[in-house]
Coordinates of C-alpha atoms in Angstrom, one line a residue:
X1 CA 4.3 11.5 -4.0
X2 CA 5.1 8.0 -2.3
X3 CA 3.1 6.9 0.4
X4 CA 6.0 4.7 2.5
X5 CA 3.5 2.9 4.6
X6 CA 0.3 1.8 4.0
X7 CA -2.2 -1.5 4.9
X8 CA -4.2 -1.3 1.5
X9 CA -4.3 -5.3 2.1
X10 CA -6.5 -4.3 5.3
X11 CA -9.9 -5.8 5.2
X12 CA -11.3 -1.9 5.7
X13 CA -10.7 -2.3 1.5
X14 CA -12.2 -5.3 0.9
X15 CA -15.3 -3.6 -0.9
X16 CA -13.6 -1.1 -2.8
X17 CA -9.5 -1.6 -2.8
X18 CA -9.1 -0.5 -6.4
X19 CA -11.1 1.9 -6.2
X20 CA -8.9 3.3 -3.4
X21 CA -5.6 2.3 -5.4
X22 CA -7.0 4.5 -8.3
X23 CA -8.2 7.5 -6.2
X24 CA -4.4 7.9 -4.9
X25 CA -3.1 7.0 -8.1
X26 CA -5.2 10.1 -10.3
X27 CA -3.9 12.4 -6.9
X28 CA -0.4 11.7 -8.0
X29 CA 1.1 9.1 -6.1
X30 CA 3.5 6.8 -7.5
X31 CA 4.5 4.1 -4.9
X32 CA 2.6 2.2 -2.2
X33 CA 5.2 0.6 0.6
X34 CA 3.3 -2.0 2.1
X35 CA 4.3 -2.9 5.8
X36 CA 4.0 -6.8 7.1
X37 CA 2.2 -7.6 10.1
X38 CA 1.9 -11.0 10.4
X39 CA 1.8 -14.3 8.1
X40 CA -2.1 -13.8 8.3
X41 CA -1.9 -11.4 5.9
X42 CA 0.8 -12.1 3.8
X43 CA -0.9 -13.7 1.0
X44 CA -3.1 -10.5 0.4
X45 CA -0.2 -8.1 0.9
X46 CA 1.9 -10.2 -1.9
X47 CA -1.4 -10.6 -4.1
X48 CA -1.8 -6.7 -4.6
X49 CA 2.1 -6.0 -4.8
X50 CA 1.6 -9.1 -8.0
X51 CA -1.7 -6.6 -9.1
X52 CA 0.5 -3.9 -9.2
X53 CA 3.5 -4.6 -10.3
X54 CA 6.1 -1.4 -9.5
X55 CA 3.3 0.6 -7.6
X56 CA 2.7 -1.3 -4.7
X57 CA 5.9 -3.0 -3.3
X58 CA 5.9 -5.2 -0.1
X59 CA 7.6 -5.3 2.9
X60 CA 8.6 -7.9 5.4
X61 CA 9.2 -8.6 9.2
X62 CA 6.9 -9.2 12.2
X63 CA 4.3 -6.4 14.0
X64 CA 5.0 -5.9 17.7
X65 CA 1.5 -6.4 18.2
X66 CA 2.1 -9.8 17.1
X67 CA 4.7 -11.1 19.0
X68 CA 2.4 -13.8 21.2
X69 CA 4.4 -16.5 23.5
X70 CA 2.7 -19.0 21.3
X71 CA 3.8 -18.3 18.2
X72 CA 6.5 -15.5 17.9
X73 CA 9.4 -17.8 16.8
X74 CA 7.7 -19.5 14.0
X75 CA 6.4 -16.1 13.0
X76 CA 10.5 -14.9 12.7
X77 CA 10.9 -18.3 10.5
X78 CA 8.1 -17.9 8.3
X79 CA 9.6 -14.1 7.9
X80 CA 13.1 -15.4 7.3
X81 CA 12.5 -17.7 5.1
X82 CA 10.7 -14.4 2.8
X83 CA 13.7 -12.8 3.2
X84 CA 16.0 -15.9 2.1
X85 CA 13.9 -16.1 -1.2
X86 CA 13.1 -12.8 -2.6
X87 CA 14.2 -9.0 -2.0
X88 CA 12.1 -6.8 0.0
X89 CA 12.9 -2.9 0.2
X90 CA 12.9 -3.3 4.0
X91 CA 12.0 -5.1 7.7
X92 CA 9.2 -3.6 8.5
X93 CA 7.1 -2.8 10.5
X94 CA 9.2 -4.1 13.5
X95 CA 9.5 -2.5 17.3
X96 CA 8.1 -2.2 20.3
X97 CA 4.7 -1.2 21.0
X98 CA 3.6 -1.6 25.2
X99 CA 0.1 0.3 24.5
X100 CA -1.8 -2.8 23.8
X101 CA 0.4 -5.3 26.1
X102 CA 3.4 -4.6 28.3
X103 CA 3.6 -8.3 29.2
X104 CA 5.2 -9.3 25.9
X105 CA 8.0 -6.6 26.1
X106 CA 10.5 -9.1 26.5
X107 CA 9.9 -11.3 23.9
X108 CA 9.4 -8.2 21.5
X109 CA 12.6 -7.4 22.1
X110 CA 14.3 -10.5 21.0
X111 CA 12.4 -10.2 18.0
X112 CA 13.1 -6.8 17.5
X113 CA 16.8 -7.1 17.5
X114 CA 16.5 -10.6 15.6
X115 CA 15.0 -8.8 12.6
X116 CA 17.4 -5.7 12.9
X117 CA 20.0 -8.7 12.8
X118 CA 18.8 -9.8 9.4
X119 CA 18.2 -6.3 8.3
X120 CA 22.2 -5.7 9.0
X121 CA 23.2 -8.5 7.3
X122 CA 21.2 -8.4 4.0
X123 CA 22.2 -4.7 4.1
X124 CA 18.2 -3.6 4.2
X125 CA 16.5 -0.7 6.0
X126 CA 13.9 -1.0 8.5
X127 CA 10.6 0.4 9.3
X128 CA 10.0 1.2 13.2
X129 CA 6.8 1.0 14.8
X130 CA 6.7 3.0 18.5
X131 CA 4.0 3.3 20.5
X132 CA 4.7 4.0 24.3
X133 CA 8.1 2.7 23.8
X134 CA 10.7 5.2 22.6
X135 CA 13.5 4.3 26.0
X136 CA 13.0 0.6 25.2
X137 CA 13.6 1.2 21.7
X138 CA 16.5 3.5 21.4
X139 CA 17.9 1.1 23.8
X140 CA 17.7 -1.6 21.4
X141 CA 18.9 0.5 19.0
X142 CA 22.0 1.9 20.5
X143 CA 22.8 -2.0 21.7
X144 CA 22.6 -2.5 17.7
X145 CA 24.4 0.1 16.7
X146 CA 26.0 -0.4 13.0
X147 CA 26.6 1.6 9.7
X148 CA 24.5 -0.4 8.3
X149 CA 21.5 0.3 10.4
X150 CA 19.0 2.9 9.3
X151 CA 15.3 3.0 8.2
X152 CA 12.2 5.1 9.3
X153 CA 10.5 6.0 12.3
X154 CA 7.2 5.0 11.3
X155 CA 4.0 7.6 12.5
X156 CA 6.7 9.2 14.5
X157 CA 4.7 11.3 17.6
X158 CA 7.3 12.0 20.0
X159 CA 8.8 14.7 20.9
X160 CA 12.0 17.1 19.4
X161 CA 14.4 15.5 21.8
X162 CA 13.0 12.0 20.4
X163 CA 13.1 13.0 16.8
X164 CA 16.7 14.2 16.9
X165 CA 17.6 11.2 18.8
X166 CA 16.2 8.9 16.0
X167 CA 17.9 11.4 13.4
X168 CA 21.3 11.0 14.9
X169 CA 20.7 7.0 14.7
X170 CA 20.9 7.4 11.0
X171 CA 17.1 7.1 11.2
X172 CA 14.3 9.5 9.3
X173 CA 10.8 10.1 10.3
X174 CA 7.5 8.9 9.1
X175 CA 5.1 11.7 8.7
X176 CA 1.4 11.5 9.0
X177 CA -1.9 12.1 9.6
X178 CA -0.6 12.9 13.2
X179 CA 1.0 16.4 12.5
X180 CA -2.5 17.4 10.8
X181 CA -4.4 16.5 14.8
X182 CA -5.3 19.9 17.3
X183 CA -3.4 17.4 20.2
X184 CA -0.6 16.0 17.9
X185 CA 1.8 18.2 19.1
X186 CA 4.6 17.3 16.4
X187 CA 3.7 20.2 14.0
X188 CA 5.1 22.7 17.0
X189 CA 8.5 21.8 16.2
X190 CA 8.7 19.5 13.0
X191 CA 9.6 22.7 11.3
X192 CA 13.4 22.5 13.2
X193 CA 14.0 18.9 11.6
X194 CA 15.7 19.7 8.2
X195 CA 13.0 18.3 5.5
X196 CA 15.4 16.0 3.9
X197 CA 14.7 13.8 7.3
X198 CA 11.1 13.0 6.5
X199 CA 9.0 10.9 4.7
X200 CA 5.2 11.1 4.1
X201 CA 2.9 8.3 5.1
X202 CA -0.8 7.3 5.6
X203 CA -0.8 3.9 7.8
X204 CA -4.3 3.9 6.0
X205 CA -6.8 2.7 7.2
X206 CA -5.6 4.4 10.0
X207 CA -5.2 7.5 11.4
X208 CA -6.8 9.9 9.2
X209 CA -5.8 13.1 8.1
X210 CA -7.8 16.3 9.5
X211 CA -11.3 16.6 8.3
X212 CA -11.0 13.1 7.8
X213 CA -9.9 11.8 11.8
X214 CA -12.2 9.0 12.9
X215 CA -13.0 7.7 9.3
X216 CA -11.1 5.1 7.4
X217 CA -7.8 6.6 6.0
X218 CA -6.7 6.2 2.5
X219 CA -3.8 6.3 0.8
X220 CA -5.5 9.6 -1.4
X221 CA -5.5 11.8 1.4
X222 CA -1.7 11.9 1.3
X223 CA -2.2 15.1 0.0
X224 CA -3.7 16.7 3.0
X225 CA -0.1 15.4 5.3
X226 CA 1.9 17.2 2.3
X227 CA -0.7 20.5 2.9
X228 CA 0.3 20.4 6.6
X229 CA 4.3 20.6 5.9
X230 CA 3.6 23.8 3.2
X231 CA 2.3 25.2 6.2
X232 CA 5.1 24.2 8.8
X233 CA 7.9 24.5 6.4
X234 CA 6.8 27.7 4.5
X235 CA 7.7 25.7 1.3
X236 CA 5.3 25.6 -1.7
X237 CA 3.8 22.3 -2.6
X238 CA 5.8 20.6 -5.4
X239 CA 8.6 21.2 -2.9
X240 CA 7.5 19.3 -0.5
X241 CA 6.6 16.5 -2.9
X242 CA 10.2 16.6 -4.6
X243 CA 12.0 16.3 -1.4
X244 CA 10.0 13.8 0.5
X245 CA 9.9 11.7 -2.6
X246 CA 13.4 11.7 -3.0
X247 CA 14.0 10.9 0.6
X248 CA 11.6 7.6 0.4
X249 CA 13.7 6.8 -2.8
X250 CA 16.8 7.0 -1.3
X251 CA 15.8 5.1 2.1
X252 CA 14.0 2.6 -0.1
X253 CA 16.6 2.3 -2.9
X254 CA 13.8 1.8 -5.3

Protein backbone atom coordinates (compact mmCIF):
# COMPACT_ATOMS: atom_id res chain seq x y z
CA UNK A 1 0.00 0.00 0.00
CA UNK A 2 1.11 3.78 -0.46
CA UNK A 3 -0.02 6.25 1.83
CA UNK A 4 -0.11 9.49 -0.78
CA UNK A 5 -0.40 12.07 1.93
CA UNK A 6 0.93 12.08 5.17
CA UNK A 7 2.58 14.86 7.82
CA UNK A 8 5.04 12.25 9.54
CA UNK A 9 7.28 15.61 9.82
CA UNK A 10 4.35 16.83 12.25
CA UNK A 11 5.54 17.54 15.69
CA UNK A 12 2.57 14.93 16.99
CA UNK A 13 5.91 12.42 15.99
CA UNK A 14 8.40 14.06 17.59
CA UNK A 15 8.68 11.31 20.50
CA UNK A 16 8.33 8.33 18.54
CA UNK A 17 8.51 9.08 14.47
CA UNK A 18 10.40 5.88 13.74
CA UNK A 19 8.65 4.07 15.57
CA UNK A 20 5.53 5.16 13.60
CA UNK A 21 7.61 4.81 10.14
CA UNK A 22 8.29 1.15 11.23
CA UNK A 23 4.73 0.26 12.50
CA UNK A 24 3.39 1.24 8.79
CA UNK A 25 6.27 -0.21 7.22
CA UNK A 26 5.85 -4.09 9.00
CA UNK A 27 1.81 -3.39 7.94
CA UNK A 28 2.93 -3.31 4.37
CA UNK A 29 3.25 -0.03 3.11
CA UNK A 30 5.80 0.92 0.77
CA UNK A 31 5.73 4.75 0.08
CA UNK A 32 5.07 7.82 2.29
CA UNK A 33 4.03 11.15 -0.02
CA UNK A 34 4.78 13.82 2.12
CA UNK A 35 2.69 17.07 1.52
CA UNK A 36 4.39 20.80 2.07
CA UNK A 37 2.79 23.25 4.20
CA UNK A 38 4.97 25.94 4.67
CA UNK A 39 8.88 26.76 4.69
CA UNK A 40 8.57 26.20 8.62
CA UNK A 41 8.60 22.78 8.08
CA UNK A 42 10.58 22.19 5.20
CA UNK A 43 13.75 21.22 6.79
CA UNK A 44 12.04 18.40 8.75
CA UNK A 45 9.99 17.17 5.81
CA UNK A 46 13.35 17.06 3.59
CA UNK A 47 15.35 15.52 6.71
CA UNK A 48 13.04 12.29 6.86
CA UNK A 49 12.64 11.97 2.91
CA UNK A 50 17.08 12.04 3.32
CA UNK A 51 16.30 9.18 6.42
CA UNK A 52 14.40 7.33 4.07
CA UNK A 53 15.59 7.35 0.97
CA UNK A 54 12.79 5.85 -1.61
CA UNK A 55 10.08 5.39 1.17
CA UNK A 56 9.31 8.68 2.16
CA UNK A 57 9.32 11.17 -0.87
CA UNK A 58 8.45 14.94 -0.45
CA UNK A 59 6.32 17.21 -1.93
CA UNK A 60 6.22 20.88 -2.60
CA UNK A 61 4.00 24.06 -2.86
CA UNK A 62 2.22 26.29 -0.21
CA UNK A 63 -0.92 25.27 2.34
CA UNK A 64 -3.97 27.51 1.95
CA UNK A 65 -3.90 27.84 5.51
CA UNK A 66 -0.76 29.66 4.96
CA UNK A 67 -1.40 32.08 2.64
CA UNK A 68 -1.01 35.32 5.18
CA UNK A 69 -0.96 39.04 3.51
CA UNK A 70 2.45 39.23 5.15
CA UNK A 71 4.20 36.68 3.71
CA UNK A 72 2.36 34.72 0.93
CA UNK A 73 4.64 35.90 -1.97
CA UNK A 74 7.98 35.10 -0.40
CA UNK A 75 6.43 31.85 0.64
CA UNK A 76 5.65 31.15 -3.49
CA UNK A 77 9.53 32.15 -3.94
CA UNK A 78 11.00 30.08 -1.43
CA UNK A 79 8.68 27.16 -3.07
CA UNK A 80 9.86 27.99 -6.52
CA UNK A 81 13.06 28.22 -6.01
CA UNK A 82 12.57 24.06 -4.56
CA UNK A 83 11.07 23.43 -7.67
CA UNK A 84 13.85 25.17 -9.90
CA UNK A 85 16.49 22.92 -8.04
CA UNK A 86 15.26 19.43 -7.49
CA UNK A 87 12.24 17.22 -8.77
CA UNK A 88 9.31 16.78 -6.54
CA UNK A 89 6.48 14.08 -7.56
CA UNK A 90 3.99 16.96 -7.20
CA UNK A 91 2.60 20.74 -5.87
CA UNK A 92 1.09 19.93 -3.12
CA UNK A 93 -0.93 20.53 -0.83
CA UNK A 94 -2.24 23.72 -2.68
CA UNK A 95 -6.12 25.14 -2.74
CA UNK A 96 -8.53 26.81 -1.08
CA UNK A 97 -9.57 26.27 2.34
CA UNK A 98 -12.36 29.28 3.80
CA UNK A 99 -12.98 27.10 7.10
CA UNK A 100 -10.29 28.73 9.06
CA UNK A 101 -10.31 32.29 7.24
CA UNK A 102 -12.58 33.56 4.37
CA UNK A 103 -10.69 36.91 4.39
CA UNK A 104 -7.62 35.49 2.64
CA UNK A 105 -9.70 33.92 -0.24
CA UNK A 106 -8.32 36.25 -2.58
CA UNK A 107 -4.89 36.05 -2.19
CA UNK A 108 -5.26 32.12 -2.01
CA UNK A 109 -6.34 32.25 -5.20
CA UNK A 110 -3.46 33.90 -6.78
CA UNK A 111 -1.47 31.45 -5.18
CA UNK A 112 -3.52 28.71 -6.11
CA UNK A 113 -3.41 29.27 -9.75
CA UNK A 114 0.41 30.51 -9.48
CA UNK A 115 1.43 26.96 -8.28
CA UNK A 116 -1.00 25.23 -10.85
CA UNK A 117 1.10 27.54 -13.28
CA UNK A 118 4.38 25.92 -12.29
CA UNK A 119 2.70 22.57 -11.99
CA UNK A 120 1.68 22.97 -15.87
CA UNK A 121 4.83 23.96 -16.91
CA UNK A 122 7.22 21.51 -15.22
CA UNK A 123 4.60 18.91 -16.33
CA UNK A 124 3.88 17.78 -12.45
CA UNK A 125 0.64 16.75 -10.76
CA UNK A 126 -0.90 18.48 -7.86
CA UNK A 127 -2.30 17.62 -4.59
CA UNK A 128 -5.72 19.66 -3.73
CA UNK A 129 -6.63 20.68 -0.37
CA UNK A 130 -10.68 21.69 -0.09
CA UNK A 131 -12.27 22.58 2.78
CA UNK A 132 -15.54 24.74 2.35
CA UNK A 133 -14.42 25.63 -1.00
CA UNK A 134 -15.33 23.24 -3.84
CA UNK A 135 -17.26 26.42 -6.31
CA UNK A 136 -14.11 28.57 -5.69
CA UNK A 137 -11.96 25.78 -6.57
CA UNK A 138 -13.45 24.13 -9.64
CA UNK A 139 -13.64 27.70 -10.71
CA UNK A 140 -9.98 27.95 -10.61
CA UNK A 141 -9.72 24.94 -12.05
CA UNK A 142 -11.87 25.27 -15.06
CA UNK A 143 -10.09 28.91 -15.62
CA UNK A 144 -6.87 26.60 -15.67
CA UNK A 145 -7.94 24.19 -17.69
CA UNK A 146 -4.94 22.23 -19.54
CA UNK A 147 -3.94 18.55 -20.57
CA UNK A 148 -1.44 18.87 -18.53
CA UNK A 149 -3.41 19.48 -15.41
CA UNK A 150 -4.35 16.62 -13.05
CA UNK A 151 -3.41 15.45 -9.49
CA UNK A 152 -5.58 14.41 -6.42
CA UNK A 153 -8.29 15.64 -4.49
CA UNK A 154 -6.82 15.34 -1.26
CA UNK A 155 -9.38 14.01 1.92
CA UNK A 156 -12.04 14.43 -0.71
CA UNK A 157 -15.63 14.88 1.44
CA UNK A 158 -17.90 16.20 -0.90
CA UNK A 159 -20.50 15.03 -2.51
CA UNK A 160 -21.18 12.48 -5.92
CA UNK A 161 -21.92 15.52 -8.04
CA UNK A 162 -18.38 16.98 -6.60
CA UNK A 163 -16.49 13.86 -7.02
CA UNK A 164 -17.50 13.32 -10.71
CA UNK A 165 -16.88 16.87 -11.29
CA UNK A 166 -13.16 16.51 -10.05
CA UNK A 167 -13.03 13.06 -12.03
CA UNK A 168 -13.98 14.79 -15.29
CA UNK A 169 -11.10 17.49 -14.55
CA UNK A 170 -8.71 14.66 -15.04
CA UNK A 171 -8.49 14.70 -11.19
CA UNK A 172 -8.70 11.36 -8.74
CA UNK A 173 -9.73 11.29 -5.15
CA UNK A 174 -7.92 11.08 -1.93
CA UNK A 175 -9.44 8.54 0.29
CA UNK A 176 -9.38 8.52 4.02
CA UNK A 177 -10.18 8.22 7.36
CA UNK A 178 -13.34 10.22 6.31
CA UNK A 179 -15.30 7.30 4.50
CA UNK A 180 -14.64 5.10 7.80
CA UNK A 181 -16.86 8.30 10.08
CA UNK A 182 -20.99 7.42 11.00
CA UNK A 183 -21.44 11.46 9.51
CA UNK A 184 -18.88 11.15 6.56
CA UNK A 185 -21.36 10.59 4.22
CA UNK A 186 -18.85 9.66 1.21
CA UNK A 187 -19.09 5.80 1.80
CA UNK A 188 -23.01 6.16 0.51
CA UNK A 189 -21.90 6.59 -2.96
CA UNK A 190 -17.99 6.05 -3.29
CA UNK A 191 -18.99 2.68 -4.48
CA UNK A 192 -20.38 4.48 -8.05
CA UNK A 193 -16.72 6.07 -8.64
CA UNK A 194 -14.86 3.31 -10.65
CA UNK A 195 -11.86 2.27 -8.16
CA UNK A 196 -9.18 3.14 -10.53
CA UNK A 197 -10.11 6.89 -9.45
CA UNK A 198 -8.94 6.65 -5.95
CA UNK A 199 -6.11 6.73 -3.93
CA UNK A 200 -5.64 5.88 -0.20
CA UNK A 201 -4.37 8.39 2.34
CA UNK A 202 -4.03 9.12 6.06
CA UNK A 203 -3.22 13.09 6.41
CA UNK A 204 -1.83 11.51 9.73
CA UNK A 205 -1.84 13.02 12.41
CA UNK A 206 -5.02 13.75 11.43
CA UNK A 207 -8.27 12.50 10.98
CA UNK A 208 -8.18 9.09 12.27
CA UNK A 209 -9.62 6.16 10.99
CA UNK A 210 -12.74 4.54 12.96
CA UNK A 211 -11.97 3.14 16.31
CA UNK A 212 -9.23 5.49 16.17
CA UNK A 213 -11.31 9.15 15.50
CA UNK A 214 -10.14 11.78 17.99
CA UNK A 215 -6.56 10.25 18.52
CA UNK A 216 -3.47 11.05 16.62
CA UNK A 217 -3.61 9.27 13.14
CA UNK A 218 -0.78 7.21 11.78
CA UNK A 219 0.29 6.25 8.69
CA UNK A 220 -0.32 2.27 10.05
CA UNK A 221 -3.87 2.57 10.25
CA UNK A 222 -3.94 2.80 6.40
CA UNK A 223 -5.17 -0.46 6.64
CA UNK A 224 -8.44 0.25 8.32
CA UNK A 225 -9.31 3.11 5.02
CA UNK A 226 -8.41 -0.09 2.73
CA UNK A 227 -11.10 -2.33 5.15
CA UNK A 228 -13.67 0.32 4.50
CA UNK A 229 -13.39 0.08 0.42
CA UNK A 230 -13.64 -4.10 0.75
CA UNK A 231 -16.74 -3.30 2.27
CA UNK A 232 -18.04 -0.53 -0.28
CA UNK A 233 -16.60 -2.11 -3.27
CA UNK A 234 -17.37 -5.80 -2.43
CA UNK A 235 -13.69 -6.45 -3.51
CA UNK A 236 -11.34 -8.64 -1.45
CA UNK A 237 -8.39 -6.99 0.15
CA UNK A 238 -5.21 -7.45 -2.03
CA UNK A 239 -7.57 -5.88 -4.62
CA UNK A 240 -7.96 -3.06 -3.24
CA UNK A 241 -4.34 -2.67 -2.41
CA UNK A 242 -3.23 -3.57 -6.11
CA UNK A 243 -5.39 -1.01 -7.64
CA UNK A 244 -5.03 1.87 -5.38
CA UNK A 245 -1.34 1.29 -5.47
CA UNK A 246 -1.13 1.37 -8.97
CA UNK A 247 -3.24 4.39 -9.20
CA UNK A 248 -0.72 6.47 -6.66
CA UNK A 249 2.04 5.14 -8.97
CA UNK A 250 0.68 6.20 -11.95
CA UNK A 251 -0.41 9.86 -10.60
CA UNK A 252 2.86 10.00 -8.93
CA UNK A 253 5.12 8.59 -11.69
CA UNK A 254 7.30 7.01 -9.12
Amino acid sequence: MIDTHTHLYAEEFDEDRKEAIQKALDKGITKFYLPAIDSESHGKMLQLEEDYPGQVISMMGLHPCYVKPESWEKELEIVKNYLDQRTFPAIGEIGIDLYWDKSTLDIQVKAFEQQIDWAIEKDLPIVIHTRESFDETFEVLERKKHPKLRGVFHCFSGNLEQAQHAIDLNFILGIGGVVTFKNGKIDQFLNEIPLDKIVLETDSPYLAPVPHRGKRNESSYLDLVAGKLVDIYGKDFSEIDRITTENAKRIFKN
